[in-house]
Amino acid sequence: MRDDQYELERKKYAQDLINFDKQFAKMFSGTITSDESHDGNSASDFIRAFRKFSGFTSGIDICYQKSAIVHIDHQAAARGLVIGKRVPAQRVTRVADGRQYELQDLLPSDTRFKVLVFTGDISDADQRANVEKLVADMGAENGFLKRYSPNSTAFDIISIASNNDNILYTDVPELLRSHWSKFFVDKPTRFGGGNAYVKYGIEGQGAVVIVRPDGYVGAIAPFDHVADLNVYFEEIAQ
């Protein structure tokens, strides 16, 4: 991704930040109400301001609009993963060793695009066939994986299956498990987790979610529209 692509979408929020700083600086440098004087800012004024801007200052409520690096098509495939916003917190269980992870910890800002593949129930024969078709499309010579990163350095594929007590690491096609640590299941444990598919609004047919290097969702595609991701990366590369 080019710097000018980031700059274009962030200009508005940069101005919002400047305005926010001005307002907060004025509040902190102003008069505080007391028993002797009711002029100035009260404690409740500060609380309201913190509540109003907390999502903005943390980055959680920032939502980038449609652009070359934010494709808003297919939002219905994962209604709880808002395109243009950060991925909401959710715990998932690694298949190989049963260890739980916070999904956000698997999405570091390390210059790579994260390709989250929600496979659905791969023990179901029909869904397994859908996943294998997806793998063929994603791994094609003209697909975005090989076209824009033939050495697989620009993409980190993380697969998440729906809840299944008998799932094995080898159950998912090899393309979707580049390493034993990259395959997870939406399974609750005594430490929490589970219901990721429900929370993210993903149906049993699955979905592919592209998380940009800065941690924001850039695009989503149902399995039968994965070719739209080729267009997404083509626009980024221009």
PDB file of C-alpha atoms in Angstrom:
ATOM      1  CA  MET A   1       0.000   0.000   0.000  1.00  0.00           C
ATOM      2  CA  ARG A   2       1.278   3.443  -0.909  1.00  0.00           C
ATOM      3  CA  ASP A   3       1.551   6.281   1.576  1.00  0.00           C
ATOM      4  CA  ASP A   4      -0.757   8.466  -0.506  1.00  0.00           C
ATOM      5  CA  GLN A   5      -3.528   5.865  -0.203  1.00  0.00           C
ATOM      6  CA  TYR A   6      -3.332   6.062   3.580  1.00  0.00           C
ATOM      7  CA  GLU A   7      -3.010   9.842   3.513  1.00  0.00           C
ATOM      8  CA  LEU A   8      -6.166  10.325   1.487  1.00  0.00           C
ATOM      9  CA  GLU A   9      -8.415   8.458   3.921  1.00  0.00           C
ATOM     10  CA  ARG A  10      -6.776   9.749   7.092  1.00  0.00           C
ATOM     11  CA  LYS A  11      -6.833  13.452   6.296  1.00  0.00           C
ATOM     12  CA  LYS A  12     -10.352  13.850   7.720  1.00  0.00           C
ATOM     13  CA  TYR A  13      -9.452  12.068  10.961  1.00  0.00           C
ATOM     14  CA  ALA A  14      -6.265  14.084  11.277  1.00  0.00           C
ATOM     15  CA  GLN A  15      -8.356  17.248  11.198  1.00  0.00           C
ATOM     16  CA  ASP A  16     -10.789  15.722  13.690  1.00  0.00           C
ATOM     17  CA  LEU A  17      -7.840  14.986  15.983  1.00  0.00           C
ATOM     18  CA  ILE A  18      -6.663  18.579  15.774  1.00  0.00           C
ATOM     19  CA  ASN A  19     -10.154  19.809  16.655  1.00  0.00           C
ATOM     20  CA  PHE A  20     -10.366  17.303  19.500  1.00  0.00           C
ATOM     21  CA  ASP A  21      -7.014  18.429  20.918  1.00  0.00           C
ATOM     22  CA  LYS A  22      -8.094  22.047  20.782  1.00  0.00           C
ATOM     23  CA  GLN A  23     -11.318  21.295  22.649  1.00  0.00           C
ATOM     24  CA  PHE A  24      -9.619  19.168  25.301  1.00  0.00           C
ATOM     25  CA  ALA A  25      -6.776  21.646  25.777  1.00  0.00           C
ATOM     26  CA  LYS A  26      -9.330  24.412  26.303  1.00  0.00           C
ATOM     27  CA  MET A  27     -11.184  22.324  28.880  1.00  0.00           C
ATOM     28  CA  PHE A  28      -8.059  21.406  30.840  1.00  0.00           C
ATOM     29  CA  SER A  29      -6.697  24.942  30.816  1.00  0.00           C
ATOM     30  CA  GLY A  30     -10.052  26.473  31.720  1.00  0.00           C
ATOM     31  CA  THR A  31     -11.742  27.065  35.031  1.00  0.00           C
ATOM     32  CA  ILE A  32     -13.093  24.159  37.070  1.00  0.00           C
ATOM     33  CA  THR A  33     -16.398  24.585  38.862  1.00  0.00           C
ATOM     34  CA  SER A  34     -16.313  24.667  42.649  1.00  0.00           C
ATOM     35  CA  ASP A  35     -18.511  25.482  45.621  1.00  0.00           C
ATOM     36  CA  GLU A  36     -17.451  29.085  45.276  1.00  0.00           C
ATOM     37  CA  SER A  37     -17.921  29.355  41.506  1.00  0.00           C
ATOM     38  CA  HIS A  38     -20.200  27.619  39.030  1.00  0.00           C
ATOM     39  CA  ASP A  39     -18.376  29.014  36.022  1.00  0.00           C
ATOM     40  CA  GLY A  40     -16.201  26.683  33.965  1.00  0.00           C
ATOM     41  CA  ASN A  41     -16.157  22.929  33.371  1.00  0.00           C
ATOM     42  CA  SER A  42     -17.580  20.462  35.837  1.00  0.00           C
ATOM     43  CA  ALA A  43     -16.519  16.871  36.444  1.00  0.00           C
ATOM     44  CA  SER A  44     -19.558  15.726  34.466  1.00  0.00           C
ATOM     45  CA  ASP A  45     -18.378  17.845  31.510  1.00  0.00           C
ATOM     46  CA  PHE A  46     -15.082  15.943  31.454  1.00  0.00           C
ATOM     47  CA  ILE A  47     -16.855  12.587  31.774  1.00  0.00           C
ATOM     48  CA  ARG A  48     -19.149  13.392  28.853  1.00  0.00           C
ATOM     49  CA  ALA A  49     -16.194  14.489  26.744  1.00  0.00           C
ATOM     50  CA  PHE A  50     -14.233  11.314  27.519  1.00  0.00           C
ATOM     51  CA  ARG A  51     -17.231   9.146  26.669  1.00  0.00           C
ATOM     52  CA  LYS A  52     -17.879  11.040  23.464  1.00  0.00           C
ATOM     53  CA  PHE A  53     -14.309  10.820  22.197  1.00  0.00           C
ATOM     54  CA  SER A  54     -13.093   7.548  23.726  1.00  0.00           C
ATOM     55  CA  GLY A  55     -13.845   5.551  20.588  1.00  0.00           C
ATOM     56  CA  PHE A  56     -12.060   8.130  18.489  1.00  0.00           C
ATOM     57  CA  THR A  57      -8.957   8.397  20.671  1.00  0.00           C
ATOM     58  CA  SER A  58      -8.620   4.599  20.858  1.00  0.00           C
ATOM     59  CA  GLY A  59      -9.247   4.170  17.127  1.00  0.00           C
ATOM     60  CA  ILE A  60     -12.109   1.735  17.713  1.00  0.00           C
ATOM     61  CA  ASP A  61     -14.806   3.982  16.265  1.00  0.00           C
ATOM     62  CA  ILE A  62     -12.819   5.147  13.248  1.00  0.00           C
ATOM     63  CA  CYS A  63     -14.442   3.882  10.049  1.00  0.00           C
ATOM     64  CA  TYR A  64     -12.702   4.616   6.789  1.00  0.00           C
ATOM     65  CA  GLN A  65     -14.963   5.247   3.826  1.00  0.00           C
ATOM     66  CA  LYS A  66     -15.035   3.550   0.424  1.00  0.00           C
ATOM     67  CA  SER A  67     -11.785   3.946  -1.504  1.00  0.00           C
ATOM     68  CA  ALA A  68      -9.184   1.960  -3.403  1.00  0.00           C
ATOM     69  CA  ILE A  69      -8.149   0.352  -0.127  1.00  0.00           C
ATOM     70  CA  VAL A  70     -11.649  -0.016   1.356  1.00  0.00           C
ATOM     71  CA  HIS A  71     -14.061  -2.087  -0.745  1.00  0.00           C
ATOM     72  CA  ILE A  72     -17.496  -2.104   0.835  1.00  0.00           C
ATOM     73  CA  ASP A  73     -18.995  -4.847  -1.355  1.00  0.00           C
ATOM     74  CA  HIS A  74     -20.211  -8.025   0.348  1.00  0.00           C
ATOM     75  CA  GLN A  75     -20.605  -6.546   3.819  1.00  0.00           C
ATOM     76  CA  ALA A  76     -23.532  -8.951   4.298  1.00  0.00           C
ATOM     77  CA  ALA A  77     -21.112 -11.902   4.266  1.00  0.00           C
ATOM     78  CA  ALA A  78     -19.728 -10.802   7.653  1.00  0.00           C
ATOM     79  CA  ARG A  79     -22.074  -8.210   9.116  1.00  0.00           C
ATOM     80  CA  GLY A  80     -20.179  -7.945  12.404  1.00  0.00           C
ATOM     81  CA  LEU A  81     -16.867  -7.163  10.733  1.00  0.00           C
ATOM     82  CA  VAL A  82     -17.498  -3.649   9.505  1.00  0.00           C
ATOM     83  CA  ILE A  83     -15.441  -2.859   6.433  1.00  0.00           C
ATOM     84  CA  GLY A  84     -13.263   0.152   7.197  1.00  0.00           C
ATOM     85  CA  LYS A  85     -13.108  -0.541  10.953  1.00  0.00           C
ATOM     86  CA  ARG A  86     -10.855  -2.610  13.193  1.00  0.00           C
ATOM     87  CA  VAL A  87     -11.598  -6.263  13.901  1.00  0.00           C
ATOM     88  CA  PRO A  88     -13.595  -6.556  17.169  1.00  0.00           C
ATOM     89  CA  ALA A  89     -12.018  -8.547  19.982  1.00  0.00           C
ATOM     90  CA  GLN A  90     -12.735 -12.277  19.963  1.00  0.00           C
ATOM     91  CA  ARG A  91     -11.024 -15.365  21.355  1.00  0.00           C
ATOM     92  CA  VAL A  92     -10.390 -18.380  19.124  1.00  0.00           C
ATOM     93  CA  THR A  93      -8.830 -21.778  19.843  1.00  0.00           C
ATOM     94  CA  ARG A  94      -5.796 -23.097  17.990  1.00  0.00           C
ATOM     95  CA  VAL A  95      -6.550 -26.545  16.616  1.00  0.00           C
ATOM     96  CA  ALA A  96      -3.072 -28.041  16.998  1.00  0.00           C
ATOM     97  CA  ASP A  97      -2.757 -27.596  20.757  1.00  0.00           C
ATOM     98  CA  GLY A  98      -6.088 -26.260  22.078  1.00  0.00           C
ATOM     99  CA  ARG A  99      -4.550 -22.970  23.176  1.00  0.00           C
ATOM    100  CA  GLN A 100      -6.766 -19.893  23.074  1.00  0.00           C
ATOM    101  CA  TYR A 101      -5.729 -16.635  21.452  1.00  0.00           C
ATOM    102  CA  GLU A 102      -7.203 -13.196  21.182  1.00  0.00           C
ATOM    103  CA  LEU A 103      -7.774 -12.746  17.454  1.00  0.00           C
ATOM    104  CA  GLN A 104      -6.427  -9.190  17.549  1.00  0.00           C
ATOM    105  CA  ASP A 105      -3.092 -10.571  18.796  1.00  0.00           C
ATOM    106  CA  LEU A 106      -2.870 -12.567  15.559  1.00  0.00           C
ATOM    107  CA  LEU A 107      -3.123  -9.389  13.487  1.00  0.00           C
ATOM    108  CA  PRO A 108       0.081  -7.439  14.221  1.00  0.00           C
ATOM    109  CA  SER A 109       1.003  -4.442  12.075  1.00  0.00           C
ATOM    110  CA  ASP A 110       3.911  -6.236  10.394  1.00  0.00           C
ATOM    111  CA  THR A 111       3.399  -4.931   6.800  1.00  0.00           C
ATOM    112  CA  ARG A 112       1.464  -8.057   5.768  1.00  0.00           C
ATOM    113  CA  PHE A 113      -2.170  -8.354   4.771  1.00  0.00           C
ATOM    114  CA  LYS A 114      -3.991 -10.883   6.938  1.00  0.00           C
ATOM    115  CA  VAL A 115      -6.303 -13.203   4.998  1.00  0.00           C
ATOM    116  CA  LEU A 116      -8.871 -14.527   7.461  1.00  0.00           C
ATOM    117  CA  VAL A 117     -10.608 -17.553   5.989  1.00  0.00           C
ATOM    118  CA  PHE A 118     -13.731 -18.531   7.909  1.00  0.00           C
ATOM    119  CA  THR A 119     -14.071 -22.046   6.524  1.00  0.00           C
ATOM    120  CA  GLY A 120     -17.377 -23.029   8.118  1.00  0.00           C
ATOM    121  CA  ASP A 121     -17.861 -26.679   9.086  1.00  0.00           C
ATOM    122  CA  ILE A 122     -15.282 -28.548   7.016  1.00  0.00           C
ATOM    123  CA  SER A 123     -16.529 -31.888   8.337  1.00  0.00           C
ATOM    124  CA  ASP A 124     -19.599 -31.321   6.172  1.00  0.00           C
ATOM    125  CA  ALA A 125     -19.022 -32.783   2.702  1.00  0.00           C
ATOM    126  CA  ASP A 126     -20.695 -29.933   0.818  1.00  0.00           C
ATOM    127  CA  GLN A 127     -18.829 -27.254   2.755  1.00  0.00           C
ATOM    128  CA  ARG A 128     -15.585 -29.157   2.320  1.00  0.00           C
ATOM    129  CA  ALA A 129     -16.146 -29.026  -1.436  1.00  0.00           C
ATOM    130  CA  ASN A 130     -16.770 -25.275  -1.197  1.00  0.00           C
ATOM    131  CA  VAL A 131     -13.507 -24.821   0.694  1.00  0.00           C
ATOM    132  CA  GLU A 132     -11.562 -26.849  -1.858  1.00  0.00           C
ATOM    133  CA  LYS A 133     -13.027 -24.736  -4.673  1.00  0.00           C
ATOM    134  CA  LEU A 134     -12.020 -21.618  -2.735  1.00  0.00           C
ATOM    135  CA  VAL A 135      -8.479 -22.919  -2.363  1.00  0.00           C
ATOM    136  CA  ALA A 136      -8.269 -23.614  -6.105  1.00  0.00           C
ATOM    137  CA  ASP A 137      -9.440 -20.073  -6.879  1.00  0.00           C
ATOM    138  CA  MET A 138      -7.174 -18.386  -4.328  1.00  0.00           C
ATOM    139  CA  GLY A 139      -4.148 -20.434  -5.371  1.00  0.00           C
ATOM    140  CA  ALA A 140      -4.620 -19.926  -9.104  1.00  0.00           C
ATOM    141  CA  GLU A 141      -1.814 -18.318 -11.109  1.00  0.00           C
ATOM    142  CA  ASN A 142      -3.954 -15.235 -11.712  1.00  0.00           C
ATOM    143  CA  GLY A 143      -5.196 -15.105  -8.117  1.00  0.00           C
ATOM    144  CA  PHE A 144      -4.059 -12.351  -5.761  1.00  0.00           C
ATOM    145  CA  LEU A 145      -1.864 -14.642  -3.663  1.00  0.00           C
ATOM    146  CA  LYS A 146       0.496 -15.625  -6.478  1.00  0.00           C
ATOM    147  CA  ARG A 147       0.091 -12.490  -8.556  1.00  0.00           C
ATOM    148  CA  TYR A 148       1.055 -10.030  -5.839  1.00  0.00           C
ATOM    149  CA  SER A 149       3.172 -12.204  -3.572  1.00  0.00           C
ATOM    150  CA  PRO A 150       4.640 -15.240  -5.340  1.00  0.00           C
ATOM    151  CA  ASN A 151       6.887 -15.901  -2.313  1.00  0.00           C
ATOM    152  CA  SER A 152       3.968 -15.541   0.142  1.00  0.00           C
ATOM    153  CA  THR A 153       5.653 -12.673   2.002  1.00  0.00           C
ATOM    154  CA  ALA A 154       2.854 -10.119   1.644  1.00  0.00           C
ATOM    155  CA  PHE A 155       0.032 -12.294   2.994  1.00  0.00           C
ATOM    156  CA  ASP A 156      -0.554 -14.178   6.229  1.00  0.00           C
ATOM    157  CA  ILE A 157      -3.396 -16.691   5.913  1.00  0.00           C
ATOM    158  CA  ILE A 158      -5.260 -17.546   9.120  1.00  0.00           C
ATOM    159  CA  SER A 159      -8.101 -20.069   8.952  1.00  0.00           C
ATOM    160  CA  ILE A 160     -10.951 -20.311  11.448  1.00  0.00           C
ATOM    161  CA  ALA A 161     -13.391 -23.221  11.316  1.00  0.00           C
ATOM    162  CA  SER A 162     -16.805 -23.211  12.962  1.00  0.00           C
ATOM    163  CA  ASN A 163     -17.272 -25.137  16.222  1.00  0.00           C
ATOM    164  CA  ASN A 164     -16.238 -28.780  15.947  1.00  0.00           C
ATOM    165  CA  ASP A 165     -15.036 -31.023  18.786  1.00  0.00           C
ATOM    166  CA  ASN A 166     -13.295 -33.522  16.494  1.00  0.00           C
ATOM    167  CA  ILE A 167     -11.433 -31.246  14.120  1.00  0.00           C
ATOM    168  CA  LEU A 168      -7.783 -31.951  13.276  1.00  0.00           C
ATOM    169  CA  TYR A 169      -5.043 -29.660  12.030  1.00  0.00           C
ATOM    170  CA  THR A 170      -4.781 -31.649   8.805  1.00  0.00           C
ATOM    171  CA  ASP A 171      -8.505 -31.328   8.032  1.00  0.00           C
ATOM    172  CA  VAL A 172      -8.041 -27.979   6.293  1.00  0.00           C
ATOM    173  CA  PRO A 173      -6.366 -27.789   2.845  1.00  0.00           C
ATOM    174  CA  GLU A 174      -2.643 -27.045   2.921  1.00  0.00           C
ATOM    175  CA  LEU A 175      -2.953 -23.555   1.434  1.00  0.00           C
ATOM    176  CA  LEU A 176      -4.990 -22.543   4.476  1.00  0.00           C
ATOM    177  CA  ARG A 177      -2.446 -23.898   6.986  1.00  0.00           C
ATOM    178  CA  SER A 178       0.962 -22.597   5.961  1.00  0.00           C
ATOM    179  CA  HIS A 179       2.087 -23.396   9.499  1.00  0.00           C
ATOM    180  CA  TRP A 180       0.610 -25.524  12.271  1.00  0.00           C
ATOM    181  CA  SER A 181      -0.090 -22.359  14.262  1.00  0.00           C
ATOM    182  CA  LYS A 182      -2.349 -20.824  11.598  1.00  0.00           C
ATOM    183  CA  PHE A 183      -5.497 -22.961  11.945  1.00  0.00           C
ATOM    184  CA  PHE A 184      -8.106 -22.125  14.585  1.00  0.00           C
ATOM    185  CA  VAL A 185     -11.607 -23.197  15.549  1.00  0.00           C
ATOM    186  CA  ASP A 186     -14.500 -21.184  16.929  1.00  0.00           C
ATOM    187  CA  LYS A 187     -14.749 -23.342  20.030  1.00  0.00           C
ATOM    188  CA  PRO A 188     -15.610 -22.233  23.571  1.00  0.00           C
ATOM    189  CA  THR A 189     -13.391 -23.390  26.444  1.00  0.00           C
ATOM    190  CA  ARG A 190     -13.455 -22.850  30.185  1.00  0.00           C
ATOM    191  CA  PHE A 191     -11.462 -19.675  29.545  1.00  0.00           C
ATOM    192  CA  GLY A 192     -14.110 -18.238  27.225  1.00  0.00           C
ATOM    193  CA  GLY A 193     -14.298 -17.817  23.479  1.00  0.00           C
ATOM    194  CA  GLY A 194     -16.735 -19.307  21.016  1.00  0.00           C
ATOM    195  CA  ASN A 195     -19.534 -17.683  19.005  1.00  0.00           C
ATOM    196  CA  ALA A 196     -17.139 -15.830  16.693  1.00  0.00           C
ATOM    197  CA  TYR A 197     -19.294 -16.736  13.693  1.00  0.00           C
ATOM    198  CA  VAL A 198     -22.372 -15.369  15.443  1.00  0.00           C
ATOM    199  CA  LYS A 199     -20.595 -12.233  16.642  1.00  0.00           C
ATOM    200  CA  TYR A 200     -19.131 -11.518  13.218  1.00  0.00           C
ATOM    201  CA  GLY A 201     -22.358 -12.344  11.391  1.00  0.00           C
ATOM    202  CA  ILE A 202     -20.842 -15.104   9.272  1.00  0.00           C
ATOM    203  CA  GLU A 203     -23.106 -17.864   8.002  1.00  0.00           C
ATOM    204  CA  GLY A 204     -22.147 -21.495   7.524  1.00  0.00           C
ATOM    205  CA  GLN A 205     -21.049 -20.857   3.946  1.00  0.00           C
ATOM    206  CA  GLY A 206     -17.993 -19.027   5.263  1.00  0.00           C
ATOM    207  CA  ALA A 207     -16.232 -15.867   4.142  1.00  0.00           C
ATOM    208  CA  VAL A 208     -12.812 -14.432   3.351  1.00  0.00           C
ATOM    209  CA  VAL A 209     -11.854 -11.260   5.212  1.00  0.00           C
ATOM    210  CA  ILE A 210      -8.902  -9.089   4.246  1.00  0.00           C
ATOM    211  CA  VAL A 211      -7.342  -7.198   7.155  1.00  0.00           C
ATOM    212  CA  ARG A 212      -4.964  -4.470   6.062  1.00  0.00           C
ATOM    213  CA  PRO A 213      -1.456  -4.126   7.551  1.00  0.00           C
ATOM    214  CA  ASP A 214      -2.767  -1.332   9.804  1.00  0.00           C
ATOM    215  CA  GLY A 215      -5.404  -3.642  11.332  1.00  0.00           C
ATOM    216  CA  TYR A 216      -8.490  -2.321   9.516  1.00  0.00           C
ATOM    217  CA  VAL A 217     -10.832  -4.513   7.459  1.00  0.00           C
ATOM    218  CA  GLY A 218     -10.243  -3.677   3.812  1.00  0.00           C
ATOM    219  CA  ALA A 219     -12.500  -6.124   1.993  1.00  0.00           C
ATOM    220  CA  ILE A 220     -14.758  -9.136   2.455  1.00  0.00           C
ATOM    221  CA  ALA A 221     -15.808 -11.789  -0.036  1.00  0.00           C
ATOM    222  CA  PRO A 222     -18.068 -14.833   0.050  1.00  0.00           C
ATOM    223  CA  PHE A 223     -16.374 -17.944  -1.309  1.00  0.00           C
ATOM    224  CA  ASP A 224     -18.100 -17.630  -4.689  1.00  0.00           C
ATOM    225  CA  HIS A 225     -16.931 -14.018  -5.077  1.00  0.00           C
ATOM    226  CA  VAL A 226     -13.295 -14.446  -4.087  1.00  0.00           C
ATOM    227  CA  ALA A 227     -12.322 -13.124  -7.545  1.00  0.00           C
ATOM    228  CA  ASP A 228     -13.418  -9.694  -6.304  1.00  0.00           C
ATOM    229  CA  LEU A 229     -10.376  -9.754  -4.039  1.00  0.00           C
ATOM    230  CA  ASN A 230      -8.197  -9.888  -7.152  1.00  0.00           C
ATOM    231  CA  VAL A 231      -9.762  -6.569  -8.148  1.00  0.00           C
ATOM    232  CA  TYR A 232      -9.157  -5.170  -4.663  1.00  0.00           C
ATOM    233  CA  PHE A 233      -5.435  -5.887  -4.748  1.00  0.00           C
ATOM    234  CA  GLU A 234      -5.182  -4.774  -8.357  1.00  0.00           C
ATOM    235  CA  GLU A 235      -6.453  -1.338  -7.340  1.00  0.00           C
ATOM    236  CA  ILE A 236      -4.040  -1.206  -4.424  1.00  0.00           C
ATOM    237  CA  ALA A 237      -1.124  -2.068  -6.710  1.00  0.00           C
ATOM    238  CA  GLN A 238      -1.916   0.678  -9.237  1.00  0.00           C
TER     239      GLN A 238
END
